[in-house]
Short mmCIF file of C-alpha atoms and ligand atoms in Angstrom, two decimals:
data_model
loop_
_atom_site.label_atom_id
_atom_site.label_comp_id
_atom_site.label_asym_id
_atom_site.label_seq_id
_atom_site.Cartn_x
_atom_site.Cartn_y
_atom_site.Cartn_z
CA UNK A 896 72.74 99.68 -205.00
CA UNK A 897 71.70 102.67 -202.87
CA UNK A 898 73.90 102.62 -200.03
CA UNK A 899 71.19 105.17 -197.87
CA UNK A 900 69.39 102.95 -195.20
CA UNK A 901 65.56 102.70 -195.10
CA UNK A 902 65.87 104.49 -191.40
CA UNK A 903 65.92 108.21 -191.06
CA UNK A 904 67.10 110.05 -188.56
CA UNK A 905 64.83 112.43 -185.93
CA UNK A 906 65.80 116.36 -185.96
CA UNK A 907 68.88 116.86 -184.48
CA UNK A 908 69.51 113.33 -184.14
CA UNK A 909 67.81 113.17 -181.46
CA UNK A 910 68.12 109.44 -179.48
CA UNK A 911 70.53 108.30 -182.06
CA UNK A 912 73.15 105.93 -181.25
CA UNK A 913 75.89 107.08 -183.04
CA UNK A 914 79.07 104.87 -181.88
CA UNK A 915 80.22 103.16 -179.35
CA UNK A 916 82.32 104.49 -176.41
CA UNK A 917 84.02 103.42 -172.90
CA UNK A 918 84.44 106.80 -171.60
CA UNK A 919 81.33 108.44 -170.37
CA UNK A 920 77.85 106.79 -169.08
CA UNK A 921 75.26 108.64 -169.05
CA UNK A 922 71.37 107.49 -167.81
CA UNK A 923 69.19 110.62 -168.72
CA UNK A 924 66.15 108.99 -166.66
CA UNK A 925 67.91 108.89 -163.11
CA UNK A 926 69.83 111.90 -163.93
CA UNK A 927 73.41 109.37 -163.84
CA UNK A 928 76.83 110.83 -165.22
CA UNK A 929 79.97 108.47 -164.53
CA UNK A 930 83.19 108.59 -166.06
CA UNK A 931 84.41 105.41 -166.72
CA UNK A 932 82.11 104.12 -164.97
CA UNK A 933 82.63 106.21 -161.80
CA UNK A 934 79.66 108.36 -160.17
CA UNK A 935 80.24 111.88 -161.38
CA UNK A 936 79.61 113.00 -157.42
CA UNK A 937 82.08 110.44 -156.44
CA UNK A 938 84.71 112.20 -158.51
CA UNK A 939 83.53 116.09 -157.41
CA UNK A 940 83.52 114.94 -153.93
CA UNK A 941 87.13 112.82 -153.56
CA UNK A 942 89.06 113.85 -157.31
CA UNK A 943 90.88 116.25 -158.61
CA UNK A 944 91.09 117.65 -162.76
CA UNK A 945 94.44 116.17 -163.34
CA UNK A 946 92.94 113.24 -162.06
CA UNK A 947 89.85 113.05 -163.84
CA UNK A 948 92.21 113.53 -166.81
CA UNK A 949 94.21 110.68 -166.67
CA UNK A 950 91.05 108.62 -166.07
CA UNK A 951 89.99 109.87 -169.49
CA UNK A 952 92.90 109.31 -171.08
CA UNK A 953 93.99 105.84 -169.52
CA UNK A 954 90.37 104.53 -168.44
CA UNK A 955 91.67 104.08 -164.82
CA UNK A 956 92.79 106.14 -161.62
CA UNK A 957 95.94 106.58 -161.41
CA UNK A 958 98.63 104.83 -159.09
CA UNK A 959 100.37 107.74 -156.82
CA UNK A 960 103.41 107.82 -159.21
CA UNK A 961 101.06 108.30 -162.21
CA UNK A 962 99.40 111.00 -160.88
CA UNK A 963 102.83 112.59 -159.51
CA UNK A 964 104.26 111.73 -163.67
CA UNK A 965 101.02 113.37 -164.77
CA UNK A 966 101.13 116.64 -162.79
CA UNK A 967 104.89 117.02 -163.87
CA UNK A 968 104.11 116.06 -167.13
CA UNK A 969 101.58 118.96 -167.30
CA UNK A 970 103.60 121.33 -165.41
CA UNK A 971 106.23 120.40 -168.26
CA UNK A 972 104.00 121.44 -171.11
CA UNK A 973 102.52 125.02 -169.64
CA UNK A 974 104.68 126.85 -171.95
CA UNK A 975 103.16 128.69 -174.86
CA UNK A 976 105.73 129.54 -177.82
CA UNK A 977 106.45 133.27 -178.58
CA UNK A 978 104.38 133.19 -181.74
CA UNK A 979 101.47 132.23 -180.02
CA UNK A 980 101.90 135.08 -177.59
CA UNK A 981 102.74 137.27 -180.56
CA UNK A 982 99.21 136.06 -182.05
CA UNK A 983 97.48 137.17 -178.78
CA UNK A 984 98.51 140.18 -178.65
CA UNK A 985 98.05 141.06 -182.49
CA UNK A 986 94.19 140.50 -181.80
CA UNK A 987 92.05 143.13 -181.78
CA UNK A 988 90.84 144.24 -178.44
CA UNK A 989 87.05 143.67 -179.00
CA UNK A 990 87.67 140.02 -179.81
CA UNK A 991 86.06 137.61 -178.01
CA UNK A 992 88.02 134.97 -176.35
CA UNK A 993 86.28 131.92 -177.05
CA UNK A 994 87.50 133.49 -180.58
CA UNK A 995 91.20 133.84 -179.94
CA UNK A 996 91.25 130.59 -178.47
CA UNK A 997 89.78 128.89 -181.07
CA UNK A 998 92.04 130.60 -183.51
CA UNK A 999 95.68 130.09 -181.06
CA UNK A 1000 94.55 126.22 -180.94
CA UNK A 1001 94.57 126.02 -184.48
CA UNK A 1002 98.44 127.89 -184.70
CA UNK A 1003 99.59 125.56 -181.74
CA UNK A 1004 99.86 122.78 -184.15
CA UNK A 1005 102.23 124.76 -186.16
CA UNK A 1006 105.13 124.27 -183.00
CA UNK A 1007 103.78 121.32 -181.66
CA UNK A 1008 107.32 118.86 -181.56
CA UNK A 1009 104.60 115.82 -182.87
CA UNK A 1010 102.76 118.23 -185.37
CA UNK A 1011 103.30 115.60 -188.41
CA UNK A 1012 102.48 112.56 -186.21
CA UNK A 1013 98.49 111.07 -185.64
CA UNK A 1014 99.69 107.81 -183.24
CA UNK A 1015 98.62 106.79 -180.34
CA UNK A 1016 101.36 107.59 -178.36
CA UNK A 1017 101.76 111.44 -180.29
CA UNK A 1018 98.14 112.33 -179.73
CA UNK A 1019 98.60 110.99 -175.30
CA UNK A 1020 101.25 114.09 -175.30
CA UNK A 1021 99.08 116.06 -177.51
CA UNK A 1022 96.47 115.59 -175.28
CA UNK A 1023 98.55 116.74 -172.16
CA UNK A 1024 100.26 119.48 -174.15
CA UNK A 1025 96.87 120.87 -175.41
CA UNK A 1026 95.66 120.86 -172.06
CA UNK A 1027 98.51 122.99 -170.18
CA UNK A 1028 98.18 125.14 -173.32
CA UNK A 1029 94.38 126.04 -173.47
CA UNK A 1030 93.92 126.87 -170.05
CA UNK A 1031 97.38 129.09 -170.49
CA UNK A 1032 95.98 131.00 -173.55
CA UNK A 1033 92.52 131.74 -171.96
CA UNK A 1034 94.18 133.33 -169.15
CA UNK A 1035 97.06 134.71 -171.29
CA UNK A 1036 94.66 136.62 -173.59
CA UNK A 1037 92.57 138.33 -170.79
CA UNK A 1038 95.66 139.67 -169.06
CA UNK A 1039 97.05 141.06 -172.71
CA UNK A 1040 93.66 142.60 -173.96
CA UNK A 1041 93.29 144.16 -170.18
CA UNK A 1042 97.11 145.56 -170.81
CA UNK A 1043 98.17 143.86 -168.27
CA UNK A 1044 101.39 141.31 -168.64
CA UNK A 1045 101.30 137.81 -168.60
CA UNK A 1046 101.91 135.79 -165.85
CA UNK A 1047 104.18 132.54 -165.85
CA UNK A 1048 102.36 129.44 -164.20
CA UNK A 1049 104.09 128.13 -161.09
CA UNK A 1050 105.10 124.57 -161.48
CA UNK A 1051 103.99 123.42 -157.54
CA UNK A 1052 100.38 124.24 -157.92
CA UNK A 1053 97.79 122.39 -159.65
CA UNK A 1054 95.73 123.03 -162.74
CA UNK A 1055 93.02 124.47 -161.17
CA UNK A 1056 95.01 127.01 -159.09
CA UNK A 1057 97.40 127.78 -162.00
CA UNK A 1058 95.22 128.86 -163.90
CA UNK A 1059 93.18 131.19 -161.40
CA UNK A 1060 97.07 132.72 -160.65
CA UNK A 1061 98.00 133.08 -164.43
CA UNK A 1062 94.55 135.00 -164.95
CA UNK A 1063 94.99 137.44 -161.61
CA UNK A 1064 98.09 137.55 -160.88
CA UNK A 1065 98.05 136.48 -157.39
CA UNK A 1066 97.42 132.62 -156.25
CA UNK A 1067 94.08 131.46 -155.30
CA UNK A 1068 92.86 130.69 -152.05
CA UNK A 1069 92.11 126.73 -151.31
CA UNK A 1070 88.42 127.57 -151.58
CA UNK A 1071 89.04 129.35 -154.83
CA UNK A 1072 91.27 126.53 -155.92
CA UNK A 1073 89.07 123.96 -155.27
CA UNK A 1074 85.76 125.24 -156.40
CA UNK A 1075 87.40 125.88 -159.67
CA UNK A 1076 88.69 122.03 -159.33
CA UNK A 1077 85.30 120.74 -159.14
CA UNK A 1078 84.04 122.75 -162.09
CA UNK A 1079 86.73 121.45 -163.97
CA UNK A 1080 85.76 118.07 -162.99
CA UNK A 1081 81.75 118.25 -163.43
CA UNK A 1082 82.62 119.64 -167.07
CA UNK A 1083 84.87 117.35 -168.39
CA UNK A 1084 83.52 115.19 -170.91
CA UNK A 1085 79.81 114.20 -171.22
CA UNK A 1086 79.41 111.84 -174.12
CA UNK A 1087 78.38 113.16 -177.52
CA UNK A 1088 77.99 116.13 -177.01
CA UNK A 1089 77.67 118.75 -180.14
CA UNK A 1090 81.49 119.13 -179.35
CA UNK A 1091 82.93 116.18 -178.81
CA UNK A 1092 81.07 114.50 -181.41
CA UNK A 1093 82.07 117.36 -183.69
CA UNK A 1094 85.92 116.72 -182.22
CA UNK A 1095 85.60 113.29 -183.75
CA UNK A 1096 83.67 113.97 -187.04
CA UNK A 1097 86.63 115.41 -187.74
CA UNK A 1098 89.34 113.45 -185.74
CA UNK A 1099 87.48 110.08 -187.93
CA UNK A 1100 88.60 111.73 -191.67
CA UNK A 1101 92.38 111.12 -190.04
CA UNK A 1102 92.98 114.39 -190.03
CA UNK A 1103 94.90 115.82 -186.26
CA UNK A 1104 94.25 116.58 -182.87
CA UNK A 1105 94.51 120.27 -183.27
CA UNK A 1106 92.23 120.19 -185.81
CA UNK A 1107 89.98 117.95 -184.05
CA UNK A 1108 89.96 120.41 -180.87
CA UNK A 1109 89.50 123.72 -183.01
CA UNK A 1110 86.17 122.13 -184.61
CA UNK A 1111 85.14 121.24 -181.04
CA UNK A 1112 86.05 125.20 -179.64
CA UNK A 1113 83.77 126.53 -182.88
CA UNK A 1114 81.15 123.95 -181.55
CA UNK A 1115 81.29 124.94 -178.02
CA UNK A 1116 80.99 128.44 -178.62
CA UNK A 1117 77.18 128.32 -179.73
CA UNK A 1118 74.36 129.47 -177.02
CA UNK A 1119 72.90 125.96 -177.52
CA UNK A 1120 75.83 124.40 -176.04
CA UNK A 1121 78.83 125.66 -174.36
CA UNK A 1122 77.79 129.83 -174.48
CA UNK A 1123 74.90 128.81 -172.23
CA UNK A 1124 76.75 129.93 -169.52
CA UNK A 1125 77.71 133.66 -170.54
CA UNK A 1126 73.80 134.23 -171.69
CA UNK A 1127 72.54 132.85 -168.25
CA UNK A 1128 74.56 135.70 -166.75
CA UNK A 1129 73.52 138.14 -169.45
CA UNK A 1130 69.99 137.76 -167.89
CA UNK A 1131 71.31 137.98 -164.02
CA UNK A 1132 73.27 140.86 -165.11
CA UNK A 1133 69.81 143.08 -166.97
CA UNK A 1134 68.02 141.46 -163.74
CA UNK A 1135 70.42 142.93 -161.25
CA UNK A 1136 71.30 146.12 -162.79
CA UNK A 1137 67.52 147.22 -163.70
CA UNK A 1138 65.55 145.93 -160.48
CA UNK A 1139 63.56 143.97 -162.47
CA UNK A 1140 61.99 141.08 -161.08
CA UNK A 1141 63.15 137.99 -161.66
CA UNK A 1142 60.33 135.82 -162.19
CA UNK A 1143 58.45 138.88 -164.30
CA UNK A 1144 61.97 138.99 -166.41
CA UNK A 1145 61.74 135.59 -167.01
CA UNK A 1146 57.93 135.10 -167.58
CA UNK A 1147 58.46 138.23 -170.28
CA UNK A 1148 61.45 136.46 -172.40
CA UNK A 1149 58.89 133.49 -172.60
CA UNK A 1150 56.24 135.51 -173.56
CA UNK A 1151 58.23 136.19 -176.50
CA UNK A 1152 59.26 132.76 -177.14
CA UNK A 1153 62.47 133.00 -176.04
CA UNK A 1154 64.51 129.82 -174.45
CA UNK A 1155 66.18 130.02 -171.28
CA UNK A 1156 69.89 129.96 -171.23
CA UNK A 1157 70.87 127.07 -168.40
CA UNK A 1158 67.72 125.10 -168.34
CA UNK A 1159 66.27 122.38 -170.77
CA UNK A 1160 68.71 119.35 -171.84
CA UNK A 1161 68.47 116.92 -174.80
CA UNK A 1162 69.38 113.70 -172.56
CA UNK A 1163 68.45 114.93 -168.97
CA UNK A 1164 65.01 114.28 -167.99
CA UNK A 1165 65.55 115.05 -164.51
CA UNK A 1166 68.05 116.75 -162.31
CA UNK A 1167 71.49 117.56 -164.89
CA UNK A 1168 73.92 116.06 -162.03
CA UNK A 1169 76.09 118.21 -161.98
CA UNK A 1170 73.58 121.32 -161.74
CA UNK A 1171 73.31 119.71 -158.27
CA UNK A 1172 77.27 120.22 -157.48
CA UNK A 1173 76.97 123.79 -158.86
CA UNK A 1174 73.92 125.20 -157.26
CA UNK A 1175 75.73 124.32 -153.85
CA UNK A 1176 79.19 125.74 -155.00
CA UNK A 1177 77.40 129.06 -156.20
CA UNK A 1178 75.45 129.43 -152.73
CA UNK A 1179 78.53 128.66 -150.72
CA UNK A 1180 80.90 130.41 -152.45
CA UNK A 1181 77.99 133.48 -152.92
CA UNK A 1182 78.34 133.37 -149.13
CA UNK A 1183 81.52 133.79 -148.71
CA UNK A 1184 82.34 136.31 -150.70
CA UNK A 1185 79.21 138.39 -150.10
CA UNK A 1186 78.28 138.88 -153.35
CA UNK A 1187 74.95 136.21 -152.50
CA UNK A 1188 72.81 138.29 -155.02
CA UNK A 1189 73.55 136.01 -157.68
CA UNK A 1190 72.75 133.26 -156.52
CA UNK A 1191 69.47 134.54 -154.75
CA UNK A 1192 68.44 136.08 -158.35
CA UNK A 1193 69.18 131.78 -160.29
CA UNK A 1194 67.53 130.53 -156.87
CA UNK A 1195 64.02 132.47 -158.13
CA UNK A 1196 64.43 132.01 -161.77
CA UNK A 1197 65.33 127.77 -161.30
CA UNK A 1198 62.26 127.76 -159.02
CA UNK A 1199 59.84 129.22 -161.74
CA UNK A 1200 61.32 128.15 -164.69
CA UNK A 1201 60.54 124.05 -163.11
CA UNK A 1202 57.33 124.57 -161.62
CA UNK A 1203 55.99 126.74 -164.64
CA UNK A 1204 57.89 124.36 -167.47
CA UNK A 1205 58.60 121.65 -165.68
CA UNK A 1206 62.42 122.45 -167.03
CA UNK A 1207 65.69 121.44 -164.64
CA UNK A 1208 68.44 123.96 -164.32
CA UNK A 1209 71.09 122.24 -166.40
CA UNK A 1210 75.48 122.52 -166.07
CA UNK A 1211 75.35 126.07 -167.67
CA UNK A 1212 72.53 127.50 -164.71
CA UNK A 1213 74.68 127.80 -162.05
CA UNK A 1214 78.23 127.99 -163.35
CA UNK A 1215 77.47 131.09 -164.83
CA UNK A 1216 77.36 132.58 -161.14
CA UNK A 1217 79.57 130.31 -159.89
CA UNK A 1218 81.94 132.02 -162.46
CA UNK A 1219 81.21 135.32 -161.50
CA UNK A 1220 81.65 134.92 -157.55
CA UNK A 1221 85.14 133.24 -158.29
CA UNK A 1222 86.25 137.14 -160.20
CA UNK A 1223 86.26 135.64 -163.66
CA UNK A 1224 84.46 137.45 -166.28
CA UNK A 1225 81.29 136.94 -167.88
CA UNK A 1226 82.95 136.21 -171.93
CA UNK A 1227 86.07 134.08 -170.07
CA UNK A 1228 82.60 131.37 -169.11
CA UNK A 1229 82.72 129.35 -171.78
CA UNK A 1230 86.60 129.61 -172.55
CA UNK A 1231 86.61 128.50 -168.92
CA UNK A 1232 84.38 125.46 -170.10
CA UNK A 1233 86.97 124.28 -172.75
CA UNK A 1234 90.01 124.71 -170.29
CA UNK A 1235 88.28 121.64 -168.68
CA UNK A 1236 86.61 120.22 -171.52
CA UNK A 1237 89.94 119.94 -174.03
CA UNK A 1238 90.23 116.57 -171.69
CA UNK A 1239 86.97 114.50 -172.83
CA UNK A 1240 87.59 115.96 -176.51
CA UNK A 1241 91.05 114.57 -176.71
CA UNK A 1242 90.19 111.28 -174.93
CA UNK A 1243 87.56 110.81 -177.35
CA UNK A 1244 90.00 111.44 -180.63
CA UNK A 1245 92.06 108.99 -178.94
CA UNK A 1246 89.18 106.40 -178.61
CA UNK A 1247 87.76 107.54 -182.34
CA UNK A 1248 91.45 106.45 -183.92
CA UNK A 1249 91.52 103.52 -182.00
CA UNK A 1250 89.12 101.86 -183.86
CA UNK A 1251 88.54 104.51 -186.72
CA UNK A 1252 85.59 104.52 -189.72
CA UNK A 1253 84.70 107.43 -191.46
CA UNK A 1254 81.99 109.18 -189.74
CA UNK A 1255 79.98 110.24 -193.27
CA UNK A 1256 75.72 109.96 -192.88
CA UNK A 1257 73.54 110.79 -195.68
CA UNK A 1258 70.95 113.45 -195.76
CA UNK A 1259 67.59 112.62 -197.07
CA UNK A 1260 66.95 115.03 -199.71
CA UNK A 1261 63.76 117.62 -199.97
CA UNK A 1262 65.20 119.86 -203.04
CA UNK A 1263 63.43 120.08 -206.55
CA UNK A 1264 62.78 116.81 -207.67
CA UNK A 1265 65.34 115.36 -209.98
CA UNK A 1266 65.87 116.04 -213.03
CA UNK A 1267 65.50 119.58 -212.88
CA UNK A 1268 67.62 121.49 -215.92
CA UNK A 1269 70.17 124.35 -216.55
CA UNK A 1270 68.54 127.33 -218.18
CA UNK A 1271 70.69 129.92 -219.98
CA UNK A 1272 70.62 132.94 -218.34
CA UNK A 1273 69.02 135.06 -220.66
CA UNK A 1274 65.38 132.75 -220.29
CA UNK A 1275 65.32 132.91 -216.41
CA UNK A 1276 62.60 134.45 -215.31
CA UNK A 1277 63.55 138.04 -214.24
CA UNK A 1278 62.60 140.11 -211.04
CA UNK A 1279 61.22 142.76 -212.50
C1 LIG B 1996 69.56 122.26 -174.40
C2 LIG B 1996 68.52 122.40 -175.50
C3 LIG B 1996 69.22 122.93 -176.76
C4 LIG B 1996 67.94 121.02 -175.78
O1 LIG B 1996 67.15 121.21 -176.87
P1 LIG B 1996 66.22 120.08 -177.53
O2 LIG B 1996 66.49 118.74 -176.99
O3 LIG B 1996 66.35 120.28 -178.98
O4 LIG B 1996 64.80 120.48 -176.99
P2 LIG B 1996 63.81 121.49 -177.66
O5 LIG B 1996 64.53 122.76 -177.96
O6 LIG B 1996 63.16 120.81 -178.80
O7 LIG B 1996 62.80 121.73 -176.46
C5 LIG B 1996 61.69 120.89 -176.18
C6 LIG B 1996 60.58 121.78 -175.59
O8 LIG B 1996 61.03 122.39 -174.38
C7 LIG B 1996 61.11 123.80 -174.52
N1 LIG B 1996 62.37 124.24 -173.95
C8 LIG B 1996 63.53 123.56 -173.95
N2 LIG B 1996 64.49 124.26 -173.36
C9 LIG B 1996 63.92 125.42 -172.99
C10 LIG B 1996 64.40 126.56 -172.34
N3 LIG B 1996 65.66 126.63 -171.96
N4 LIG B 1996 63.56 127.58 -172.12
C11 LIG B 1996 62.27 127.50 -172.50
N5 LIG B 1996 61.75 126.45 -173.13
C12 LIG B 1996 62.55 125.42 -173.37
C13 LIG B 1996 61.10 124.06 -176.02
O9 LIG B 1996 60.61 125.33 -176.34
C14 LIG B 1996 60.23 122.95 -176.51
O10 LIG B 1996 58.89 123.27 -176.23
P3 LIG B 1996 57.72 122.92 -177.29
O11 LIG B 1996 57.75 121.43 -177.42
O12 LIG B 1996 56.52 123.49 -176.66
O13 LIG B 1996 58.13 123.62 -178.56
C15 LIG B 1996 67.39 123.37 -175.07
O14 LIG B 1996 66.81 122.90 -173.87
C16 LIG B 1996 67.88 124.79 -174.94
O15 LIG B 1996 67.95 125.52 -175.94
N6 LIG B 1996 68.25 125.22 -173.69
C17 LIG B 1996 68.79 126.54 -173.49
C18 LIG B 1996 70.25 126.57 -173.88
C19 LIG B 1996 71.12 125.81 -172.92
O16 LIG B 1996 71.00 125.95 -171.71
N7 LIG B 1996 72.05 125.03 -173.48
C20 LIG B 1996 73.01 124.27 -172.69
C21 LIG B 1996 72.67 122.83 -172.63
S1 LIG B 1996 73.72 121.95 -171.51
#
């Protein structure tokens, strides 16, 4: 009995509903992201990341005392071992650090105290650890490759402003602080995304968390997804620094049949919700810190790109100069995505286990038709 179905799936799987899951809701029409059921703008306006994370993890807000357990727990785990410092520094310069951290993630496992363990309860404190951890190596690796040293996190701050002081050195101020907080928020989970759903592909063969998170870092890393953001300010950047203008820049790359970084999105039909947090957190913070060119340069491109494609500015649009006004450098964007996205990948290996199948689909084949037959080399039909 063939065990294919008689349905096949669109490109990309487009519209497929591919499990179930109680951790993000999404409604592409109305332009709706809640986690657990909570209004994403609800959570940038009132949460905070740690927060957000336990939400994730535990499906509900946390008591005062949970959220006090949570931060210490965190604070506990920002500790990288030697090795892993060793490994950063034994990269080459020129590599990129969406690279290093995909390749430190995988060596965490190898001094992780619950390394040999796939529970519940193991992959909770994996979850925590990896979380202190990623956000420590990101920053770690951009003071080492800039020969400068690394700095230890400081256990009375939050995630947000620990790791703004671990990558400069000095703490952040609350604005600082809390527009990174926010980011971290808006890009915590979202779903099935390429990543996460790659995270538990391979979280569902019962293999481990650190496994689970590399595949999602690989996954992240592509221009489709997660490296939206650094080739959004690739184009601000070539606008900026050769007076070109904007709309003409933009109208040219389509001409050529190029996409867009930061606009366009597989579920969104309308407004990507948290675009809308992001837009206002790069004017404001463009602003303050006078550097308001960025922002001006997105405002023109968002405004052409929808009236000429009828394409929204999605998460990636406005992060990338949101990014850039906070001091953080242009190949540190997407690493700076995972540092908040490590929390909706590990929630959902910790949902995928808790009611585990193998995720395995079949392909529906358009080779030579069967039975084609080995020919011994010296009959193939040569070149020449
Ligand atoms: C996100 C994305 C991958 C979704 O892709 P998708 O659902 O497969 O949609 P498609 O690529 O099939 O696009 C559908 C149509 O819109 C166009 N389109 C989509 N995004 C576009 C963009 N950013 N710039 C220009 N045109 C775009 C496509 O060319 C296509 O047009 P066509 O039907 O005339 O060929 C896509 O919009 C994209 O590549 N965006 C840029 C990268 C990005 O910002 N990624 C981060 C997403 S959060």
């Amino acid at each position: 009995m063939s065990s294919t179905t008689a349905m096949h799936a669109p490109k990309g799987l487009e519209g497929v509903v591919a499990t179930t899951s109680a951790i993000c809701y999404i409604d592409g029409e109305q332009g709706v992201l809640a986690y657990r059921g909570i209004d994403i703008h609800e959570l940038a306006d009132n949460s905070s990341f740690e927060e957000t994370c336990y939400l994730l993890w535990n499906g509900k807000l946390p008591t005062r005392v949970e959220l006090r357990e949570l931060h210490e727990r965190l604070a506990e785990e920002r500790k990288l071992d030697a090795s892993i410092v060793t490994l950063l520094r034994m990269a080459p310069r020129h590599a990129l650090p969406m690279d290093v951290l995909r390749t430190a993630v995988s060596a965490l496992s190898f001094y992780d105290v619950e390394e040999k363990s796939n529970d519940r309860e193991a992959n909770v404190h994996k979850a925590i650890r990896l979380t202190s951890q990623v956000s420590m190596i990101v920053a770690a690796y951009d003071r080492i490759r800039k020969g400068k040293s690394v700095v230890e996190p400081d256990h009375s701050l939050s995630h947000a402003a620990n790791f703004l002081l671990m990558l400069n050195g000095t703490a952040p101020s609350a604005t600082a602080e809390r527009a990174l907080d926010i980011a971290l928020i808006l890009h915590a989970d979202h779903e099935l995304n390429a990543s996460t759903f790659a995270a538990r592909v391979t979280a569902a063969t019962l293999s481990d968390m650190h496994s689970a998170v590399t595949s999602a870092i690989g996954t992240l890393k592509g221009p489709l997804h997660g490296g939206a953001n650094e080739a959004v300010f690739q184009i601000l950047q070539a606008i900026d620094s050769s007076g070109a203008d904007p709309v003409e820049y933009v109208t040219g790359m389509l001409a050529q049949k190029k996409k867009i970084p930061g606009f366009g999105h597989r579920v969104y039909h309308t407004e990507d919700p948290r675009a809308t947090h992001l837009r206002t957190m790069s004017h404001d913070l463009g602003q303050a810190s006078g550097q308001a060119k960025w922002f001006e340069i997105s405002q023109k491109i968002e405004e052409f790109v929808k009236a000429d494609k009828k394409l929204n500015a999605n998460v990636d649009f406005y992060s990338a100069s949101t990014y850039r006004t906070l001091g953080i450098d242009v190949d540190l964007f997407t690493p700076v995505f995972a540092v908040s996205r490590v929390s909706g990948w590990t929630a959902h290996v910790i949902e995928q286990l808790d009611d585990n199948r193998l995720i395995r689909p079949r392909a529906d084949y358009i080779g030579p038709a069967y039975p084609q037959h080995w020919v011994s080399i010296d009959k193939r039909n040569r070149r020449d």
